[in-house]
Amino acid sequence: MSRHVLGIRYLETTEIDTLLALAAEFKLRVIEGREVPQITNKVVGMLFFENSTRTRVSFEMAANYLGLKSANFAAGASSMSKGETLKDTILTLRYERLDALVIRHRMSGAPHLAARFFGGPVLNAGDGMHEHPTQALGDALTILERKGQIEGLRVAIIGDVEHSRVARSNAWLLSKLGAEVRFVGPRTLIPTEPGQLPGIVYHDLPSGIDGADVIICLRLQKERMSEGMLSSIGEYASMYQINQASLAWANDDCLVMHPGPINRGIEVDDFTADGVNSAITAQIENGVFVRMASLYWGFGGGLEEVIEPRNQVTARKAA
Ligand code: NCD
């Protein structure tokens, strides 16, 4: 059996719980040096058509821990630069007998197209402005570890929501698990139809993060912005930067998160990014374990093969 991880929006809450519980279990085992399940004789294609550091390396690390082999695909050096369509590229990889695909693409929906033509599990590593499901899973695991639960938390997602697949996946995931989601940013960077996303919109930071338990800062995605969307970076920072002064509007123990890459001094200042409220390095670390869980689950693995039924507690409480 193979399963796809295309977007959080399409996952059942029980499936999200399973992925988080698997990730928590794999993390414990890796840290304690215990064995993790091995998926032998399978090859995962890593198709990164957009730049990536964290996501690509953590998928590689996840594959390594699970005993999977990976085949790297340098998009710039592929036949797509000769005009081959994505569909034909996917069919090529299918008939070269790759077993799974991890795909990042600037086009929203590219992983869905890949899933239609590939045959094995397809994992979305970020598609355009649509979804980045494994980032949201890693963020949820981080929040669970630090807060004990997600239900009932107030989570503010700050900044460039319009261009952010991280914001969308996090909004779906955290609202499915019962958090109150807020989007905070200037009008030009909030989607024109935010009603289609689960969250309440605020345009001023003090009310947007009032009483927040978690703040997720987003990178200003200048590469996806059209001219004139922001009057100046400095003005944005003065209104929306998370720093020691603005953090005072949130709860005392508010977590500060950022998916990276960070524009230090713009979305968040150095002191806060590296301070006691920050969970940024934990997000990076957990990225590896949720990607292990996604690959394992994608290949048909479940909780029952990893954790004895009597020790299974729902991830929402136990992760
Ligand atoms: C994000 C992405 O590529 O969507 N980064 C990541 O994967 N951690 C966010 C971004 O590029 O701003």
CSV table of C-alpha atoms and ligand atoms in Angstrom, one decimal:
chain,number,residue,atom,x,y,z
A,1,MET,CA,0.0,0.0,0.0
A,2,SER,CA,1.2,3.5,-0.7
A,3,ARG,CA,-0.1,6.8,0.7
A,4,HIS,CA,0.6,10.4,-0.4
A,5,VAL,CA,1.3,13.4,1.8
A,6,LEU,CA,0.1,16.2,-0.5
A,7,GLY,CA,-1.4,18.6,1.9
A,8,ILE,CA,-2.6,18.9,5.5
A,9,ARG,CA,-6.0,20.0,4.2
A,10,TYR,CA,-6.6,16.5,2.7
A,11,LEU,CA,-5.5,14.5,5.9
A,12,GLU,CA,-8.0,13.3,8.5
A,13,THR,CA,-7.3,14.3,12.1
A,14,THR,CA,-6.6,10.7,12.9
A,15,GLU,CA,-4.0,10.5,10.2
A,16,ILE,CA,-2.3,13.6,11.6
A,17,ASP,CA,-2.3,12.1,15.0
A,18,THR,CA,-0.7,8.9,13.6
A,19,LEU,CA,2.0,10.9,11.8
A,20,LEU,CA,2.8,12.9,15.0
A,21,ALA,CA,2.9,9.8,17.2
A,22,LEU,CA,5.2,8.0,14.7
A,23,ALA,CA,7.5,11.0,14.6
A,24,ALA,CA,7.6,11.2,18.4
A,25,GLU,CA,8.4,7.5,18.6
A,26,PHE,CA,11.1,7.7,15.9
A,27,LYS,CA,12.7,10.7,17.7
A,28,LEU,CA,12.9,8.8,21.0
A,29,ARG,CA,14.5,5.8,19.3
A,30,VAL,CA,17.0,7.8,17.3
A,31,ILE,CA,18.0,9.9,20.4
A,32,GLU,CA,18.3,6.8,22.5
A,33,GLY,CA,20.3,5.0,19.8
A,34,ARG,CA,17.6,2.3,19.4
A,35,GLU,CA,16.6,0.6,16.2
A,36,VAL,CA,14.1,2.2,13.9
A,37,PRO,CA,12.2,0.2,11.2
A,38,GLN,CA,14.1,-0.3,8.0
A,39,ILE,CA,12.6,0.0,4.5
A,40,THR,CA,15.1,-1.9,2.4
A,41,ASN,CA,15.6,-2.0,-1.3
A,42,LYS,CA,13.5,1.1,-2.0
A,43,VAL,CA,14.7,4.3,-3.6
A,44,VAL,CA,13.2,7.7,-3.0
A,45,GLY,CA,13.6,10.4,-5.7
A,46,MET,CA,14.4,13.8,-4.3
A,47,LEU,CA,13.0,16.4,-6.8
A,48,PHE,CA,13.8,19.9,-5.7
A,49,PHE,CA,12.8,22.3,-8.4
A,50,GLU,CA,13.1,25.2,-5.9
A,51,ASN,CA,16.0,25.9,-3.5
A,52,SER,CA,16.0,24.2,-0.1
A,53,THR,CA,18.4,23.6,2.8
A,54,ARG,CA,16.3,22.4,5.7
A,55,THR,CA,13.7,20.5,3.9
A,56,ARG,CA,16.0,18.7,1.5
A,57,VAL,CA,18.6,17.7,4.0
A,58,SER,CA,16.0,16.6,6.6
A,59,PHE,CA,14.3,14.4,4.0
A,60,GLU,CA,17.8,12.9,3.2
A,61,MET,CA,18.5,12.3,6.9
A,62,ALA,CA,15.0,10.8,7.3
A,63,ALA,CA,15.6,8.4,4.4
A,64,ASN,CA,19.0,7.5,5.8
A,65,TYR,CA,17.6,6.6,9.3
A,66,LEU,CA,15.0,4.4,7.6
A,67,GLY,CA,17.5,2.6,5.5
A,68,LEU,CA,16.1,4.0,2.2
A,69,LYS,CA,18.3,5.0,-0.7
A,70,SER,CA,17.8,8.3,-2.3
A,71,ALA,CA,18.2,9.5,-5.8
A,72,ASN,CA,18.9,13.2,-6.3
A,73,PHE,CA,17.6,15.0,-9.2
A,74,ALA,CA,19.2,18.3,-10.1
A,75,ALA,CA,16.2,20.1,-11.7
A,76,GLY,CA,18.4,22.6,-13.5
A,77,ALA,CA,20.4,19.8,-15.1
A,78,SER,CA,17.3,17.7,-16.1
A,79,SER,CA,15.5,17.4,-19.3
A,80,MET,CA,12.9,19.8,-18.0
A,81,SER,CA,15.4,22.5,-19.0
A,82,LYS,CA,15.0,21.1,-22.6
A,83,GLY,CA,11.2,21.6,-22.4
A,84,GLU,CA,10.1,18.2,-21.0
A,85,THR,CA,6.8,18.5,-19.2
A,86,LEU,CA,6.5,17.6,-15.5
A,87,LYS,CA,4.2,14.7,-16.4
A,88,ASP,CA,6.8,13.2,-18.7
A,89,THR,CA,9.5,13.7,-16.1
A,90,ILE,CA,7.3,11.9,-13.5
A,91,LEU,CA,6.6,9.0,-16.0
A,92,THR,CA,10.3,8.7,-16.7
A,93,LEU,CA,11.1,8.3,-13.0
A,94,ARG,CA,8.2,5.8,-12.6
A,95,TYR,CA,9.5,3.6,-15.4
A,96,GLU,CA,13.1,3.9,-14.1
A,97,ARG,CA,11.5,2.1,-11.1
A,98,LEU,CA,11.9,4.7,-8.4
A,99,ASP,CA,9.7,3.8,-5.4
A,100,ALA,CA,8.7,7.2,-3.9
A,101,LEU,CA,9.0,10.8,-4.7
A,102,VAL,CA,9.6,13.9,-2.6
A,103,ILE,CA,8.8,16.9,-4.7
A,104,ARG,CA,9.2,20.7,-4.2
A,105,HIS,CA,8.0,22.9,-7.1
A,106,ARG,CA,7.1,26.5,-7.6
A,107,MET,CA,3.7,25.4,-9.1
A,108,SER,CA,0.9,24.9,-6.7
A,109,GLY,CA,-0.5,21.4,-7.4
A,110,ALA,CA,2.7,19.9,-8.9
A,111,PRO,CA,2.8,17.1,-6.3
A,112,HIS,CA,-0.9,16.3,-7.0
A,113,LEU,CA,0.0,15.9,-10.7
A,114,ALA,CA,3.0,13.7,-9.7
A,115,ALA,CA,0.7,11.5,-7.6
A,116,ARG,CA,-1.6,11.0,-10.5
A,117,PHE,CA,1.2,9.6,-12.8
A,118,PHE,CA,3.8,8.1,-10.5
A,119,GLY,CA,2.3,5.1,-8.8
A,120,GLY,CA,4.2,5.1,-5.5
A,121,PRO,CA,4.0,7.5,-2.5
A,122,VAL,CA,4.4,11.2,-3.3
A,123,LEU,CA,5.4,13.6,-0.5
A,124,ASN,CA,4.9,17.3,-1.0
A,125,ALA,CA,8.1,19.3,0.1
A,126,GLY,CA,6.4,22.6,-0.7
A,127,ASP,CA,4.3,23.5,-3.7
A,128,GLY,CA,4.2,27.2,-4.7
A,129,MET,CA,1.9,29.1,-2.4
A,130,HIS,CA,-0.2,26.1,-1.6
A,131,GLU,CA,1.1,23.7,1.1
A,132,HIS,CA,4.2,22.5,2.9
A,133,PRO,CA,2.7,19.6,5.0
A,134,THR,CA,5.8,18.2,6.6
A,135,GLN,CA,6.9,21.7,7.8
A,136,ALA,CA,3.5,22.0,9.6
A,137,LEU,CA,3.9,18.5,11.1
A,138,GLY,CA,7.3,19.4,12.5
A,139,ASP,CA,5.9,22.6,13.9
A,140,ALA,CA,3.0,20.8,15.5
A,141,LEU,CA,5.4,18.3,17.1
A,142,THR,CA,7.5,21.2,18.4
A,143,ILE,CA,4.4,22.8,19.9
A,144,LEU,CA,3.2,19.5,21.5
A,145,GLU,CA,6.6,19.0,23.1
A,146,ARG,CA,6.7,22.5,24.5
A,147,LYS,CA,3.1,23.1,25.4
A,148,GLY,CA,1.7,19.5,26.0
A,149,GLN,CA,-1.3,20.1,23.7
A,150,ILE,CA,-2.5,22.0,20.7
A,151,GLU,CA,-6.2,22.2,21.5
A,152,GLY,CA,-7.2,25.5,22.9
A,153,LEU,CA,-3.9,27.3,22.1
A,154,ARG,CA,-4.0,30.8,20.5
A,155,VAL,CA,-1.5,30.7,17.6
A,156,ALA,CA,-0.7,33.9,15.6
A,157,ILE,CA,0.9,33.5,12.2
A,158,ILE,CA,2.6,36.8,11.3
A,159,GLY,CA,3.6,38.5,8.1
A,160,ASP,CA,3.6,37.2,4.5
A,161,VAL,CA,0.6,34.9,4.7
A,162,GLU,CA,-0.2,35.5,1.0
A,163,HIS,CA,2.9,33.8,-0.3
A,164,SER,CA,3.3,31.3,2.4
A,165,ARG,CA,2.6,27.6,2.0
A,166,VAL,CA,3.9,27.2,5.6
A,167,ALA,CA,1.1,29.5,6.8
A,168,ARG,CA,-1.5,27.5,4.9
A,169,SER,CA,-0.4,24.1,6.1
A,170,ASN,CA,0.0,25.3,9.7
A,171,ALA,CA,-3.5,27.0,9.6
A,172,TRP,CA,-5.1,23.7,8.5
A,173,LEU,CA,-3.2,21.5,10.9
A,174,LEU,CA,-3.5,23.7,14.0
A,175,SER,CA,-7.2,24.4,13.5
A,176,LYS,CA,-7.9,20.7,12.8
A,177,LEU,CA,-6.3,20.0,16.2
A,178,GLY,CA,-8.4,22.6,17.9
A,179,ALA,CA,-6.2,25.7,18.1
A,180,GLU,CA,-7.4,29.3,17.5
A,181,VAL,CA,-5.5,30.5,14.5
A,182,ARG,CA,-4.9,34.2,13.7
A,183,PHE,CA,-3.3,35.7,10.7
A,184,VAL,CA,-1.5,39.0,11.3
A,185,GLY,CA,0.0,41.3,8.7
A,186,PRO,CA,-0.4,44.2,6.3
A,187,ARG,CA,-3.4,44.1,3.9
A,188,THR,CA,-1.1,43.5,0.9
A,189,LEU,CA,0.3,40.3,2.5
A,190,ILE,CA,-2.9,38.7,3.7
A,191,PRO,CA,-4.8,36.6,1.0
A,192,THR,CA,-7.7,38.5,-0.5
A,193,GLU,CA,-10.1,35.7,0.4
A,194,PRO,CA,-8.8,34.6,3.8
A,195,GLY,CA,-12.2,33.3,4.5
A,196,GLN,CA,-11.1,30.2,2.6
A,197,LEU,CA,-8.5,29.6,5.2
A,198,PRO,CA,-9.3,28.7,8.8
A,199,GLY,CA,-8.2,31.8,10.8
A,200,ILE,CA,-9.1,35.3,11.9
A,201,VAL,CA,-7.4,38.2,10.3
A,202,TYR,CA,-5.7,41.1,12.2
A,203,HIS,CA,-3.8,44.0,10.6
A,204,ASP,CA,-2.2,45.3,13.8
A,205,LEU,CA,0.4,43.4,15.8
A,206,PRO,CA,-0.7,44.3,19.4
A,207,SER,CA,-4.2,43.0,19.0
A,208,GLY,CA,-3.1,40.1,16.7
A,209,ILE,CA,-0.7,38.6,19.3
A,210,ASP,CA,-2.7,39.6,22.4
A,211,GLY,CA,-2.6,36.6,24.6
A,212,ALA,CA,-0.9,34.4,22.0
A,213,ASP,CA,0.6,31.1,23.1
A,214,VAL,CA,2.5,30.6,19.9
A,215,ILE,CA,3.8,33.1,17.3
A,216,ILE,CA,4.9,31.7,13.9
A,217,CYS,CA,6.9,34.4,12.0
A,218,LEU,CA,7.0,34.0,8.3
A,219,ARG,CA,9.7,35.0,5.9
A,220,LEU,CA,9.0,38.0,3.6
A,221,GLN,CA,9.0,36.0,0.3
A,222,LYS,CA,10.4,38.8,-1.9
A,223,GLU,CA,10.9,36.4,-4.8
A,224,ARG,CA,7.1,35.9,-5.0
A,225,MET,CA,6.1,39.5,-4.5
A,226,SER,CA,5.2,41.9,-7.2
A,227,GLU,CA,6.6,45.4,-7.1
A,228,GLY,CA,5.1,47.7,-4.5
A,229,MET,CA,3.5,45.2,-2.2
A,230,LEU,CA,5.5,46.7,0.7
A,231,SER,CA,6.3,50.4,1.0
A,232,SER,CA,9.6,49.5,2.7
A,233,ILE,CA,11.1,46.6,4.6
A,234,GLY,CA,12.0,49.0,7.4
A,235,GLU,CA,8.3,50.0,7.8
A,236,TYR,CA,7.3,46.4,7.8
A,237,ALA,CA,9.8,45.6,10.6
A,238,SER,CA,8.7,48.6,12.7
A,239,MET,CA,5.1,47.4,12.5
A,240,TYR,CA,5.4,43.6,12.6
A,241,GLN,CA,8.8,42.5,13.9
A,242,ILE,CA,8.8,40.1,16.9
A,243,ASN,CA,11.2,41.5,19.4
A,244,GLN,CA,11.4,41.9,23.1
A,245,ALA,CA,9.1,44.9,23.1
A,246,SER,CA,6.4,43.4,20.9
A,247,LEU,CA,6.6,40.0,22.6
A,248,ALA,CA,5.3,41.6,25.7
A,249,TRP,CA,1.8,41.7,24.1
A,250,ALA,CA,1.8,37.9,23.9
A,251,ASN,CA,1.7,35.4,26.9
A,252,ASP,CA,4.8,35.3,29.0
A,253,ASP,CA,5.7,31.8,27.9
A,254,CYS,CA,4.8,32.4,24.2
A,255,LEU,CA,6.8,30.2,21.8
A,256,VAL,CA,8.4,32.1,18.9
A,257,MET,CA,8.7,30.0,15.8
A,258,HIS,CA,10.0,30.6,12.2
A,259,PRO,CA,10.3,28.0,9.4
A,260,GLY,CA,13.5,29.5,8.1
A,261,PRO,CA,15.2,30.9,6.2
A,262,ILE,CA,15.1,33.9,8.6
A,263,ASN,CA,15.7,37.5,7.5
A,264,ARG,CA,17.2,38.4,10.9
A,265,GLY,CA,16.3,41.9,11.9
A,266,ILE,CA,13.2,42.0,9.8
A,267,GLU,CA,10.6,39.3,10.8
A,268,VAL,CA,12.3,38.7,14.2
A,269,ASP,CA,15.3,40.3,16.0
A,270,ASP,CA,18.4,38.3,16.9
A,271,PHE,CA,17.7,38.5,20.6
A,272,THR,CA,14.3,36.9,20.2
A,273,ALA,CA,15.3,34.4,17.5
A,274,ASP,CA,18.0,33.0,19.9
A,275,GLY,CA,16.2,33.7,23.2
A,276,VAL,CA,14.4,31.6,25.7
A,277,ASN,CA,11.0,31.8,23.9
A,278,SER,CA,12.4,30.6,20.6
A,279,ALA,CA,11.7,27.1,19.4
A,280,ILE,CA,13.4,27.6,16.0
A,281,THR,CA,16.1,25.0,16.4
A,282,ALA,CA,13.6,22.5,17.8
A,283,GLN,CA,11.6,23.0,14.6
A,284,ILE,CA,14.6,22.1,12.5
A,285,GLU,CA,15.4,19.0,14.6
A,286,ASN,CA,11.8,17.8,14.5
A,287,GLY,CA,11.7,18.2,10.7
A,288,VAL,CA,13.8,15.1,10.4
A,289,PHE,CA,11.5,13.0,12.5
A,290,VAL,CA,8.2,14.0,10.9
A,291,ARG,CA,9.8,13.3,7.5
A,292,MET,CA,10.8,9.8,8.8
A,293,ALA,CA,7.1,9.4,9.8
A,294,SER,CA,5.8,10.6,6.5
A,295,LEU,CA,8.1,8.3,4.5
A,296,TYR,CA,7.3,5.4,6.7
A,297,TRP,CA,3.6,6.0,6.5
A,298,GLY,CA,3.8,6.7,2.8
A,299,PHE,CA,5.2,3.2,2.3
A,300,GLY,CA,2.2,1.8,4.2
A,301,GLY,CA,3.6,1.6,7.7
A,302,GLY,CA,1.4,2.4,10.7
A,303,LEU,CA,1.5,2.9,14.4
A,304,GLU,CA,0.6,-0.7,15.2
A,305,GLU,CA,3.9,-2.0,13.7
A,306,VAL,CA,5.9,0.4,15.7
A,307,ILE,CA,4.2,0.8,19.1
A,308,GLU,CA,2.5,-2.0,21.0
A,309,PRO,CA,-1.3,-1.2,21.2
A,310,ARG,CA,-1.3,-1.0,24.9
A,311,ASN,CA,1.4,1.7,24.8
A,312,GLN,CA,-0.4,3.7,22.1
A,313,VAL,CA,-1.6,7.0,23.5
A,314,THR,CA,-2.9,9.7,21.2
A,315,ALA,CA,-0.2,12.0,19.9
A,316,ARG,CA,-2.1,15.0,21.0
A,317,LYS,CA,-1.4,14.1,24.6
A,318,ALA,CA,1.8,12.1,24.5
A,319,ALA,CA,4.1,13.5,21.8
B,1,NCD,C1,9.8,27.6,3.7
B,1,NCD,C2,9.5,27.2,2.3
B,1,NCD,O1,10.3,26.9,1.5
B,1,NCD,O2,8.3,27.1,2.1
B,1,NCD,N1,11.1,27.1,4.2
B,1,NCD,C3,11.2,25.9,4.6
B,1,NCD,O3,10.9,24.9,3.9
B,1,NCD,N2,11.6,25.7,5.9
B,1,NCD,C4,9.6,29.0,4.0
B,1,NCD,C5,10.2,30.1,3.2
B,1,NCD,O4,10.8,29.8,2.2
B,1,NCD,O5,10.1,31.2,3.6
